[in-house]
mmCIF file of C-alpha atoms in Angstrom:
data_model
loop_
_atom_site.group_PDB
_atom_site.id
_atom_site.type_symbol
_atom_site.label_atom_id
_atom_site.label_comp_id
_atom_site.label_asym_id
_atom_site.label_seq_id
_atom_site.Cartn_x
_atom_site.Cartn_y
_atom_site.Cartn_z
ATOM 1 C CA MET A 2 -124.824 -5.067 -8.635
ATOM 2 C CA THR A 3 -121.217 -6.083 -9.114
ATOM 3 C CA TYR A 4 -119.393 -4.808 -12.177
ATOM 4 C CA LEU A 5 -116.293 -6.725 -13.291
ATOM 5 C CA LEU A 6 -113.620 -4.349 -14.578
ATOM 6 C CA GLN A 7 -112.380 -5.465 -17.986
ATOM 7 C CA ILE A 8 -108.747 -5.150 -19.033
ATOM 8 C CA SER A 9 -109.925 -3.180 -22.055
ATOM 9 C CA SER A 10 -111.336 -0.555 -19.706
ATOM 10 C CA ILE A 11 -107.928 0.281 -18.234
ATOM 11 C CA VAL A 12 -105.936 2.961 -20.055
ATOM 12 C CA ASN A 13 -102.513 4.452 -19.413
ATOM 13 C CA LEU A 14 -102.075 8.194 -19.843
ATOM 14 C CA HIS A 15 -98.376 8.959 -19.541
ATOM 15 C CA ASP A 16 -96.736 12.378 -19.784
ATOM 16 C CA VAL A 17 -96.868 13.936 -23.242
ATOM 17 C CA THR A 18 -95.308 16.994 -24.860
ATOM 18 C CA ASN A 19 -98.667 18.745 -25.015
ATOM 19 C CA ILE A 20 -102.146 18.005 -23.754
ATOM 20 C CA TRP A 21 -103.545 17.591 -27.267
ATOM 21 C CA HIS A 22 -101.824 14.207 -27.445
ATOM 22 C CA ILE A 23 -104.163 12.828 -24.754
ATOM 23 C CA PRO A 24 -107.135 12.114 -27.082
ATOM 24 C CA LEU A 25 -104.724 10.272 -29.355
ATOM 25 C CA LEU A 26 -103.495 8.131 -26.465
ATOM 26 C CA LEU A 27 -107.090 7.293 -25.617
ATOM 27 C CA ARG A 28 -107.801 6.391 -29.229
ATOM 28 C CA ASP A 29 -104.676 4.232 -29.563
ATOM 29 C CA GLN A 30 -105.753 2.230 -26.491
ATOM 30 C CA LYS A 31 -109.294 1.984 -27.881
ATOM 31 C CA ALA A 32 -110.828 3.783 -24.933
ATOM 32 C CA HIS A 33 -113.649 4.930 -27.201
ATOM 33 C CA GLU A 34 -114.572 1.331 -27.962
ATOM 34 C CA ALA A 35 -114.720 0.463 -24.263
ATOM 35 C CA ILE A 36 -116.968 3.454 -23.568
ATOM 36 C CA LEU A 37 -119.263 2.718 -26.496
ATOM 37 C CA LYS A 38 -119.496 -0.922 -25.451
ATOM 38 C CA VAL A 39 -120.636 -0.030 -21.946
ATOM 39 C CA LEU A 40 -123.215 2.362 -23.405
ATOM 40 C CA ASP A 41 -124.225 -0.212 -26.030
ATOM 41 C CA LEU A 42 -123.518 2.303 -28.803
ATOM 42 C CA GLN A 43 -120.568 0.622 -30.458
ATOM 43 C CA LEU A 44 -122.378 -0.228 -33.687
ATOM 44 C CA VAL A 45 -124.635 1.940 -35.793
ATOM 45 C CA GLY A 46 -125.824 0.156 -38.876
ATOM 46 C CA LYS A 47 -123.150 -2.527 -38.317
ATOM 47 C CA VAL A 48 -120.395 0.037 -38.986
ATOM 48 C CA PRO A 49 -117.843 0.569 -36.174
ATOM 49 C CA ARG A 50 -117.775 4.126 -34.906
ATOM 50 C CA GLU A 51 -114.254 5.534 -35.148
ATOM 51 C CA PRO A 52 -113.200 8.956 -33.871
ATOM 52 C CA LYS A 53 -112.389 11.461 -36.611
ATOM 53 C CA LEU A 54 -109.070 12.799 -35.401
ATOM 54 C CA ALA A 55 -107.117 13.413 -38.597
ATOM 55 C CA GLU A 56 -106.895 17.173 -38.111
ATOM 56 C CA TRP A 57 -106.301 16.756 -34.388
ATOM 57 C CA THR A 58 -103.502 14.256 -35.069
ATOM 58 C CA GLU A 59 -101.770 16.627 -37.457
ATOM 59 C CA ARG A 60 -102.062 19.463 -34.946
ATOM 60 C CA ALA A 61 -100.536 17.431 -32.134
ATOM 61 C CA SER A 62 -97.823 15.750 -34.210
ATOM 62 C CA LYS A 63 -96.388 19.062 -35.406
ATOM 63 C CA PHE A 64 -96.260 20.481 -31.892
ATOM 64 C CA ASP A 65 -92.491 20.467 -31.527
ATOM 65 C CA LYS A 66 -91.775 21.946 -34.952
ATOM 66 C CA LEU A 67 -92.738 25.498 -34.030
ATOM 67 C CA LYS A 68 -89.621 27.371 -33.002
ATOM 68 C CA THR A 69 -90.260 31.109 -33.487
ATOM 69 C CA PRO A 70 -91.383 32.591 -30.166
ATOM 70 C CA VAL A 71 -93.864 35.366 -29.486
ATOM 71 C CA LYS A 72 -93.735 36.969 -26.033
ATOM 72 C CA ILE A 73 -96.957 38.221 -24.481
ATOM 73 C CA ALA A 74 -96.992 40.075 -21.161
ATOM 74 C CA MET A 75 -100.042 39.098 -19.106
ATOM 75 C CA VAL A 76 -100.544 41.995 -16.695
ATOM 76 C CA GLY A 77 -102.826 41.045 -13.814
ATOM 77 C CA LYS A 78 -103.043 40.727 -10.060
ATOM 78 C CA TYR A 79 -103.529 36.946 -9.873
ATOM 79 C CA THR A 80 -100.355 36.028 -11.752
ATOM 80 C CA GLY A 81 -99.263 33.761 -8.919
ATOM 81 C CA LEU A 82 -102.182 31.461 -9.731
ATOM 82 C CA SER A 83 -102.226 30.920 -13.481
ATOM 83 C CA ASP A 84 -105.536 29.029 -13.376
ATOM 84 C CA SER A 85 -107.202 32.362 -12.601
ATOM 85 C CA TYR A 86 -106.603 33.279 -16.241
ATOM 86 C CA LEU A 87 -106.918 29.806 -17.721
ATOM 87 C CA SER A 88 -109.435 30.733 -20.420
ATOM 88 C CA VAL A 89 -107.266 33.693 -21.477
ATOM 89 C CA LEU A 90 -104.187 31.484 -21.510
ATOM 90 C CA LYS A 91 -105.902 28.894 -23.708
ATOM 91 C CA ALA A 92 -107.169 31.583 -26.091
ATOM 92 C CA LEU A 93 -103.607 32.893 -26.455
ATOM 93 C CA LEU A 94 -102.417 29.372 -27.156
ATOM 94 C CA HIS A 95 -105.106 28.808 -29.789
ATOM 95 C CA ALA A 96 -104.164 32.058 -31.523
ATOM 96 C CA SER A 97 -100.444 31.302 -31.362
ATOM 97 C CA VAL A 98 -101.115 27.953 -32.968
ATOM 98 C CA ALA A 99 -102.972 29.602 -35.828
ATOM 99 C CA MET A 100 -100.154 32.091 -36.420
ATOM 100 C CA GLU A 101 -97.510 29.358 -36.135
ATOM 101 C CA ARG A 102 -95.697 30.869 -33.197
ATOM 102 C CA LYS A 103 -94.512 29.336 -29.932
ATOM 103 C CA LEU A 104 -96.191 31.199 -27.102
ATOM 104 C CA VAL A 105 -93.967 32.561 -24.340
ATOM 105 C CA LEU A 106 -96.097 34.022 -21.584
ATOM 106 C CA GLU A 107 -94.589 36.635 -19.288
ATOM 107 C CA TRP A 108 -96.563 36.866 -16.037
ATOM 108 C CA VAL A 109 -96.371 40.479 -14.874
ATOM 109 C CA PRO A 110 -97.908 41.303 -11.456
ATOM 110 C CA SER A 111 -99.639 44.635 -11.983
ATOM 111 C CA CYS A 112 -98.943 45.724 -8.390
ATOM 112 C CA ASP A 113 -95.200 45.490 -9.069
ATOM 113 C CA LEU A 114 -95.479 48.004 -11.906
ATOM 114 C CA GLU A 115 -96.840 50.725 -9.646
ATOM 115 C CA ASN A 116 -94.703 53.624 -8.427
ATOM 116 C CA SER A 117 -95.151 52.588 -4.809
ATOM 117 C CA ALA A 118 -93.473 49.255 -5.561
ATOM 118 C CA ALA A 119 -90.292 51.061 -6.594
ATOM 119 C CA LYS A 120 -89.793 51.995 -2.924
ATOM 120 C CA GLU A 121 -91.394 49.036 -1.174
ATOM 121 C CA THR A 122 -90.185 46.152 -3.403
ATOM 122 C CA PRO A 123 -87.570 47.595 -5.792
ATOM 123 C CA GLU A 124 -86.381 44.227 -7.114
ATOM 124 C CA ALA A 125 -89.911 43.089 -7.975
ATOM 125 C CA HIS A 126 -90.583 46.497 -9.533
ATOM 126 C CA GLN A 127 -87.521 46.284 -11.737
ATOM 127 C CA LYS A 128 -88.298 42.706 -12.755
ATOM 128 C CA ALA A 129 -91.899 43.517 -13.664
ATOM 129 C CA TRP A 130 -90.900 46.415 -15.901
ATOM 130 C CA LYS A 131 -88.168 44.343 -17.521
ATOM 131 C CA LEU A 132 -90.696 41.645 -18.408
ATOM 132 C CA LEU A 133 -93.173 44.206 -19.745
ATOM 133 C CA LYS A 134 -90.588 45.988 -21.882
ATOM 134 C CA GLY A 135 -89.277 42.706 -23.254
ATOM 135 C CA ALA A 136 -92.673 41.532 -24.503
ATOM 136 C CA ASP A 137 -93.903 41.630 -28.097
ATOM 137 C CA GLY A 138 -97.464 42.334 -26.955
ATOM 138 C CA VAL A 139 -99.421 43.251 -23.828
ATOM 139 C CA LEU A 140 -102.659 41.724 -22.580
ATOM 140 C CA VAL A 141 -104.614 43.091 -19.611
ATOM 141 C CA PRO A 142 -107.403 40.652 -18.654
ATOM 142 C CA GLY A 143 -110.557 41.198 -16.646
ATOM 143 C CA GLY A 144 -110.777 41.510 -12.896
ATOM 144 C CA PHE A 145 -112.529 43.117 -9.940
ATOM 145 C CA GLY A 146 -111.348 45.419 -7.171
ATOM 146 C CA ASP A 147 -108.841 48.253 -7.077
ATOM 147 C CA ARG A 148 -105.672 46.353 -6.164
ATOM 148 C CA GLY A 149 -103.174 46.551 -8.998
ATOM 149 C CA VAL A 150 -105.350 48.801 -11.161
ATOM 150 C CA GLU A 151 -102.770 51.602 -11.303
ATOM 151 C CA GLY A 152 -100.226 49.088 -12.547
ATOM 152 C CA LYS A 153 -102.583 48.029 -15.314
ATOM 153 C CA ILE A 154 -103.042 51.680 -16.260
ATOM 154 C CA LEU A 155 -99.255 52.065 -16.452
ATOM 155 C CA ALA A 156 -99.086 49.005 -18.713
ATOM 156 C CA ALA A 157 -101.681 50.581 -21.007
ATOM 157 C CA THR A 158 -99.660 53.813 -21.038
ATOM 158 C CA TYR A 159 -96.516 51.935 -22.013
ATOM 159 C CA ALA A 160 -98.251 50.023 -24.819
ATOM 160 C CA ARG A 161 -99.925 53.150 -26.190
ATOM 161 C CA GLU A 162 -96.848 55.365 -26.104
ATOM 162 C CA LYS A 163 -94.395 52.723 -27.368
ATOM 163 C CA ASN A 164 -96.724 51.403 -30.108
ATOM 164 C CA VAL A 165 -96.711 47.907 -28.590
ATOM 165 C CA PRO A 166 -99.687 45.660 -29.486
ATOM 166 C CA TYR A 167 -102.277 45.808 -26.703
ATOM 167 C CA LEU A 168 -105.452 43.864 -25.992
ATOM 168 C CA GLY A 169 -107.592 44.842 -23.027
ATOM 169 C CA ILE A 170 -110.419 42.572 -21.944
ATOM 170 C CA CYS A 171 -113.281 43.875 -19.766
ATOM 171 C CA LEU A 172 -111.353 45.726 -17.033
ATOM 172 C CA GLY A 173 -108.428 45.816 -19.477
ATOM 173 C CA MET A 174 -110.567 47.944 -21.808
ATOM 174 C CA GLN A 175 -111.736 50.140 -18.950
ATOM 175 C CA VAL A 176 -108.216 50.929 -17.724
ATOM 176 C CA ALA A 177 -107.238 51.784 -21.303
ATOM 177 C CA VAL A 178 -110.054 54.357 -21.389
ATOM 178 C CA ILE A 179 -109.010 55.756 -17.996
ATOM 179 C CA GLU A 180 -105.395 55.967 -19.127
ATOM 180 C CA PHE A 181 -106.382 57.779 -22.314
ATOM 181 C CA ALA A 182 -108.447 60.290 -20.356
ATOM 182 C CA ARG A 183 -105.602 60.960 -17.935
ATOM 183 C CA SER A 184 -102.702 61.072 -20.387
ATOM 184 C CA VAL A 185 -104.204 62.416 -23.610
ATOM 185 C CA MET A 186 -107.134 64.487 -22.321
ATOM 186 C CA LYS A 187 -105.171 65.657 -19.245
ATOM 187 C CA LEU A 188 -107.972 64.638 -16.857
ATOM 188 C CA GLY A 189 -105.681 63.732 -13.981
ATOM 189 C CA GLY A 190 -108.466 62.508 -11.710
ATOM 190 C CA ALA A 191 -110.152 60.318 -14.307
ATOM 191 C CA ASN A 192 -111.165 56.981 -12.878
ATOM 192 C CA SER A 193 -113.859 54.353 -12.516
ATOM 193 C CA THR A 194 -116.525 54.823 -9.874
ATOM 194 C CA GLU A 195 -115.692 51.271 -8.836
ATOM 195 C CA PHE A 196 -112.335 52.523 -7.563
ATOM 196 C CA ASP A 197 -113.146 56.159 -6.791
ATOM 197 C CA PRO A 198 -116.865 56.860 -6.292
ATOM 198 C CA ALA A 199 -116.173 60.596 -5.955
ATOM 199 C CA THR A 200 -114.066 61.017 -9.100
ATOM 200 C CA ALA A 201 -114.728 64.262 -10.988
ATOM 201 C CA SER A 202 -114.144 62.485 -14.316
ATOM 202 C CA PRO A 203 -116.052 59.178 -14.148
ATOM 203 C CA CYS A 204 -114.874 57.369 -17.282
ATOM 204 C CA VAL A 205 -116.370 54.072 -16.102
ATOM 205 C CA ILE A 206 -119.629 53.803 -14.182
ATOM 206 C CA PHE A 207 -121.976 51.194 -12.711
ATOM 207 C CA MET A 208 -124.320 50.130 -15.520
ATOM 208 C CA PRO A 209 -126.257 47.005 -14.531
ATOM 209 C CA GLU A 210 -128.987 45.689 -16.806
ATOM 210 C CA GLY A 211 -131.333 45.583 -13.837
ATOM 211 C CA SER A 212 -131.774 47.825 -10.813
ATOM 212 C CA LYS A 213 -128.926 49.995 -9.538
ATOM 213 C CA THR A 214 -130.210 49.785 -5.983
ATOM 214 C CA GLN A 215 -131.454 46.218 -5.579
ATOM 215 C CA MET A 216 -128.763 43.815 -4.375
ATOM 216 C CA GLY A 217 -127.990 40.736 -6.447
ATOM 217 C CA ALA A 218 -128.283 39.932 -10.140
ATOM 218 C CA THR A 219 -126.495 43.151 -11.127
ATOM 219 C CA MET A 220 -123.988 41.655 -13.538
ATOM 220 C CA ARG A 221 -124.396 41.819 -17.286
ATOM 221 C CA LEU A 222 -124.012 38.157 -18.167
ATOM 222 C CA GLY A 223 -124.142 35.926 -21.194
ATOM 223 C CA SER A 224 -124.161 36.476 -24.917
ATOM 224 C CA ARG A 225 -124.858 40.002 -26.153
ATOM 225 C CA ARG A 226 -124.705 41.486 -29.626
ATOM 226 C CA THR A 227 -122.126 44.051 -30.673
ATOM 227 C CA HIS A 228 -122.612 46.156 -33.801
ATOM 228 C CA PHE A 229 -119.627 47.526 -35.688
ATOM 229 C CA LEU A 230 -119.905 51.222 -36.487
ATOM 230 C CA ALA A 231 -116.936 51.444 -38.850
ATOM 231 C CA ASN A 232 -115.969 49.304 -41.815
ATOM 232 C CA ASN A 233 -112.271 50.138 -41.713
ATOM 233 C CA CYS A 234 -111.433 49.297 -38.104
ATOM 234 C CA LYS A 235 -109.111 46.400 -37.287
ATOM 235 C CA SER A 236 -111.581 44.543 -35.072
ATOM 236 C CA ALA A 237 -114.276 44.448 -37.775
ATOM 237 C CA LYS A 238 -111.713 43.178 -40.274
ATOM 238 C CA LEU A 239 -110.584 40.482 -37.850
ATOM 239 C CA TYR A 240 -114.182 39.276 -37.657
ATOM 240 C CA GLY A 241 -114.293 39.051 -41.452
ATOM 241 C CA ASN A 242 -116.082 42.395 -41.988
ATOM 242 C CA ALA A 243 -119.098 41.161 -40.063
ATOM 243 C CA THR A 244 -121.682 43.818 -39.266
ATOM 244 C CA SER A 245 -122.358 42.350 -35.835
ATOM 245 C CA ILE A 246 -121.053 39.657 -33.522
ATOM 246 C CA ASP A 247 -122.312 37.899 -30.405
ATOM 247 C CA GLU A 248 -119.834 37.529 -27.548
ATOM 248 C CA ARG A 249 -120.160 36.655 -23.872
ATOM 249 C CA HIS A 250 -120.147 39.233 -21.070
ATOM 250 C CA ARG A 251 -119.471 39.211 -17.340
ATOM 251 C CA HIS A 252 -119.244 42.654 -15.732
ATOM 252 C CA ARG A 253 -121.023 45.402 -13.794
ATOM 253 C CA TYR A 254 -119.148 48.538 -14.815
ATOM 254 C CA GLU A 255 -118.936 50.044 -18.297
ATOM 255 C CA VAL A 256 -117.621 53.124 -20.071
ATOM 256 C CA ASN A 257 -119.651 56.203 -19.182
ATOM 257 C CA PRO A 258 -121.676 57.053 -22.324
ATOM 258 C CA GLU A 259 -121.752 60.720 -21.297
ATOM 259 C CA MET A 260 -117.968 60.921 -21.706
ATOM 260 C CA VAL A 261 -117.801 59.125 -25.046
ATOM 261 C CA PRO A 262 -118.102 62.298 -27.220
ATOM 262 C CA LEU A 263 -115.136 63.874 -25.405
ATOM 263 C CA LEU A 264 -113.073 60.701 -25.684
ATOM 264 C CA GLU A 265 -113.856 60.376 -29.382
ATOM 265 C CA LYS A 266 -112.993 64.023 -30.003
ATOM 266 C CA ALA A 267 -109.592 63.365 -28.414
ATOM 267 C CA GLY A 268 -108.945 60.433 -30.773
ATOM 268 C CA LEU A 269 -110.255 57.283 -29.102
ATOM 269 C CA SER A 270 -112.575 55.325 -31.400
ATOM 270 C CA PHE A 271 -115.567 53.391 -30.095
ATOM 271 C CA VAL A 272 -115.996 51.062 -33.061
ATOM 272 C CA GLY A 273 -118.424 48.602 -31.459
ATOM 273 C CA LYS A 274 -121.582 49.319 -29.468
ATOM 274 C CA ASP A 275 -124.700 47.477 -28.382
ATOM 275 C CA GLU A 276 -128.064 47.931 -30.089
ATOM 276 C CA SER A 277 -129.003 50.913 -27.924
ATOM 277 C CA GLY A 278 -125.777 52.722 -28.702
ATOM 278 C CA ARG A 279 -125.169 53.445 -25.007
ATOM 279 C CA ARG A 280 -123.014 50.465 -24.109
ATOM 280 C CA MET A 281 -119.459 50.653 -25.446
ATOM 281 C CA GLU A 282 -118.219 47.237 -26.560
ATOM 282 C CA ILE A 283 -114.974 47.788 -28.514
ATOM 283 C CA ILE A 284 -112.404 50.583 -28.541
ATOM 284 C CA GLU A 285 -109.481 51.177 -30.885
ATOM 285 C CA LEU A 286 -106.687 53.671 -31.414
ATOM 286 C CA PRO A 287 -106.714 54.166 -35.209
ATOM 287 C CA ASN A 288 -103.057 55.213 -35.538
ATOM 288 C CA HIS A 289 -101.670 52.471 -33.305
ATOM 289 C CA VAL A 290 -100.277 49.210 -34.690
ATOM 290 C CA PHE A 291 -102.815 47.300 -32.557
ATOM 291 C CA PHE A 292 -104.583 48.826 -29.565
ATOM 292 C CA ILE A 293 -107.969 47.212 -28.948
ATOM 293 C CA GLY A 294 -110.163 46.876 -25.903
ATOM 294 C CA ALA A 295 -113.283 44.731 -25.598
ATOM 295 C CA GLN A 296 -115.907 44.951 -22.860
ATOM 296 C CA PHE A 297 -116.865 41.328 -23.548
ATOM 297 C CA HIS A 298 -114.757 38.213 -23.002
ATOM 298 C CA PRO A 299 -113.675 36.824 -26.394
ATOM 299 C CA GLU A 300 -111.614 34.115 -24.703
ATOM 300 C CA PHE A 301 -114.785 32.314 -23.606
ATOM 301 C CA LYS A 302 -115.543 31.185 -27.159
ATOM 302 C CA SER A 303 -112.036 30.426 -28.368
ATOM 303 C CA ARG A 304 -111.364 26.836 -29.462
ATOM 304 C CA PRO A 305 -108.199 24.952 -30.588
ATOM 305 C CA GLY A 306 -109.324 24.893 -34.213
ATOM 306 C CA LYS A 307 -111.255 28.158 -34.041
ATOM 307 C CA PRO A 308 -109.299 30.834 -32.173
ATOM 308 C CA SER A 309 -110.821 34.144 -31.123
ATOM 309 C CA PRO A 310 -110.368 36.836 -33.813
ATOM 310 C CA LEU A 311 -109.184 39.453 -31.298
ATOM 311 C CA PHE A 312 -106.590 37.093 -29.839
ATOM 312 C CA LEU A 313 -105.510 36.243 -33.373
ATOM 313 C CA GLY A 314 -105.047 39.940 -33.997
ATOM 314 C CA LEU A 315 -102.902 40.397 -30.889
ATOM 315 C CA ILE A 316 -100.618 37.479 -31.734
ATOM 316 C CA ALA A 317 -100.426 38.513 -35.388
ATOM 317 C CA ALA A 318 -99.512 42.084 -34.469
ATOM 318 C CA ALA A 319 -96.964 40.894 -31.907
ATOM 319 C CA SER A 320 -95.315 38.658 -34.508
ATOM 320 C CA GLY A 321 -95.430 41.067 -37.465
ATOM 321 C CA GLN A 322 -98.203 39.233 -39.326
ATOM 322 C CA LEU A 323 -101.183 41.524 -38.788
ATOM 323 C CA ASP A 324 -101.378 42.919 -42.333
ATOM 324 C CA LEU A 325 -101.434 39.415 -43.787
ATOM 325 C CA LEU A 326 -104.068 38.271 -41.321
ATOM 326 C CA LEU A 327 -106.303 41.256 -42.053
ATOM 327 C CA LYS A 328 -106.074 40.592 -45.778
ATOM 328 C CA ARG A 329 -107.090 36.964 -45.218
ATOM 329 C CA SER A 330 -109.955 37.955 -42.953
ATOM 330 C CA CYS A 331 -111.289 40.630 -45.305
ATOM 331 C CA SER A 332 -111.137 38.315 -48.305
ATOM 332 C CA VAL A 333 -113.693 35.996 -46.699
ATOM 333 C CA ILE A 334 -116.553 38.506 -46.771
ATOM 334 C CA SER A 335 -116.529 41.390 -49.232
ATOM 335 C CA SER A 336 -119.752 43.081 -48.097
ATOM 336 C CA LYS A 337 -119.280 46.328 -46.189
ATOM 337 C CA PRO A 338 -120.822 46.549 -42.714
ATOM 338 C CA THR A 339 -123.844 48.737 -42.174
ATOM 339 C CA PRO A 340 -124.065 50.651 -38.886
ATOM 340 C CA PRO A 341 -127.030 49.763 -36.653
ATOM 341 C CA ARG A 342 -130.178 51.865 -36.803
ATOM 342 C CA TYR A 343 -131.083 53.058 -33.317
ATOM 343 C CA SER A 344 -134.718 53.180 -32.239
ATOM 344 C CA THR A 345 -136.100 55.844 -29.897
ATOM 345 C CA ASN A 346 -137.093 53.323 -27.233
ATOM 346 C CA GLY A 347 -133.520 52.152 -26.671
ATOM 347 C CA THR A 348 -133.965 48.736 -28.280
ATOM 348 C CA GLY A 349 -132.393 49.567 -31.636
ATOM 349 C CA THR A 350 -132.178 47.024 -34.420
ATOM 350 C CA ALA A 351 -129.352 46.511 -36.867
ATOM 351 C CA VAL A 352 -129.639 46.509 -40.632
ATOM 352 C CA LEU A 353 -127.569 43.506 -41.659
ATOM 353 C CA THR A 354 -126.263 43.140 -45.198
ATOM 354 C CA ILE A 355 -124.627 39.759 -44.544
ATOM 355 C CA LYS A 356 -125.441 36.748 -42.434
ATOM 356 C CA PRO A 357 -124.502 37.368 -38.783
ATOM 357 C CA TYR A 358 -122.295 34.875 -36.981
ATOM 358 C CA PRO A 359 -123.929 34.000 -33.660
ATOM 359 C CA ASN A 360 -120.865 32.197 -32.344
ATOM 360 C CA GLY A 361 -118.700 35.270 -32.472
ATOM 361 C CA HIS A 362 -116.535 34.113 -35.366
ATOM 362 C CA ALA A 363 -116.887 35.469 -38.860
ATOM 363 C CA LYS A 364 -114.465 33.259 -40.745
ATOM 364 C CA LYS A 365 -113.120 29.764 -41.013
ATOM 365 C CA ALA A 366 -110.170 29.083 -38.760
ATOM 366 C CA LEU A 367 -106.721 29.119 -40.305
ATOM 367 C CA THR A 368 -105.040 25.793 -40.991
ATOM 368 C CA SER A 369 -102.082 25.794 -38.666
ATOM 369 C CA LEU A 370 -99.774 23.988 -36.302
ATOM 370 C CA VAL A 371 -99.770 23.541 -32.546
ATOM 371 C CA ASN A 372 -97.229 25.208 -30.295
ATOM 372 C CA GLY A 373 -96.393 25.220 -26.624
ATOM 373 C CA CYS A 374 -96.766 27.849 -23.940
ATOM 374 C CA TYR A 375 -93.779 28.812 -21.840
ATOM 375 C CA ALA A 376 -94.228 30.879 -18.689
ATOM 376 C CA ASN A 377 -91.501 33.528 -18.439
ATOM 377 C CA GLY A 378 -89.504 31.450 -20.903
ATOM 378 C CA ASN A 379 -88.890 28.625 -18.417
ATOM 379 C CA GLY A 380 -91.505 26.130 -19.547
#
């Protein structure tokens, strides 16, 4: 069958100041009408179907008005390929938009932070530390393998000691725990069994949901529930004082539950756990301006008009707006969270005093502008 291409089906998408202008270009050229016509869906009850893009239009049109920058150091080993962290990058952008800040992303190769790099590649070492020290906040994303891990641990040390806002995701949380054990608890050999199977202080261990010996299907994947154990922690407040949240996971290794009592005694708070109480989901340093680690991946559920609460917290802390954000978040829900009740069979249930939020967000997104993302300040 031959299909004759109509002029109305041809659209021109030229360069724009930000990608959120693209839907508006499509609308202005009536691309939606051409699509609906082909699908024979253009009329419902004789009323033309028009896209509802008022909020989107406002967000895109105010893009260039945001001038105040916020610098975030992304410490990872795939910094040469930014698409490796695309979901994290977008989540940072969504949060920056909500806090009305222009995102400046500093890509910091974790390998270049390591002591060995000072001898092997001194210029790269100096540059990496300069970028890290010049940032308003530090983010260590997830990853696999031992390359660059020591650099990530050094980044966590810097953020903890210098009171710089820090968000660790998955591996980023794990290295924060390892760093705390080494620096605060003086356990010099503390490590993850992923990187050192013979470590005498296994802070992070292999904890699959299935068999530990059978190959395949060993990752903990998909949405899992996290219960907050404290009503005064920053992460619970960011989620609107929710008692529990559902966020997506993708990992094999987790914090060793046998070491948790020692870590807590030394001052590290495990404010979020799963229903069994054996899987650590969220850590915090209570006396730090913002030091949070999450075993799950909050970036997976971030959206332009509904940014991730933990990313909001990082950007707010990095731009001096955290107190205001926490007040806004806590004003949404006044009920105090109730800790989960653990059952003896390891499938504990939570006593909820408010409606849980299955999508991982406990409050309505802030009305805000759109801003751009600049890599190392060069656009």
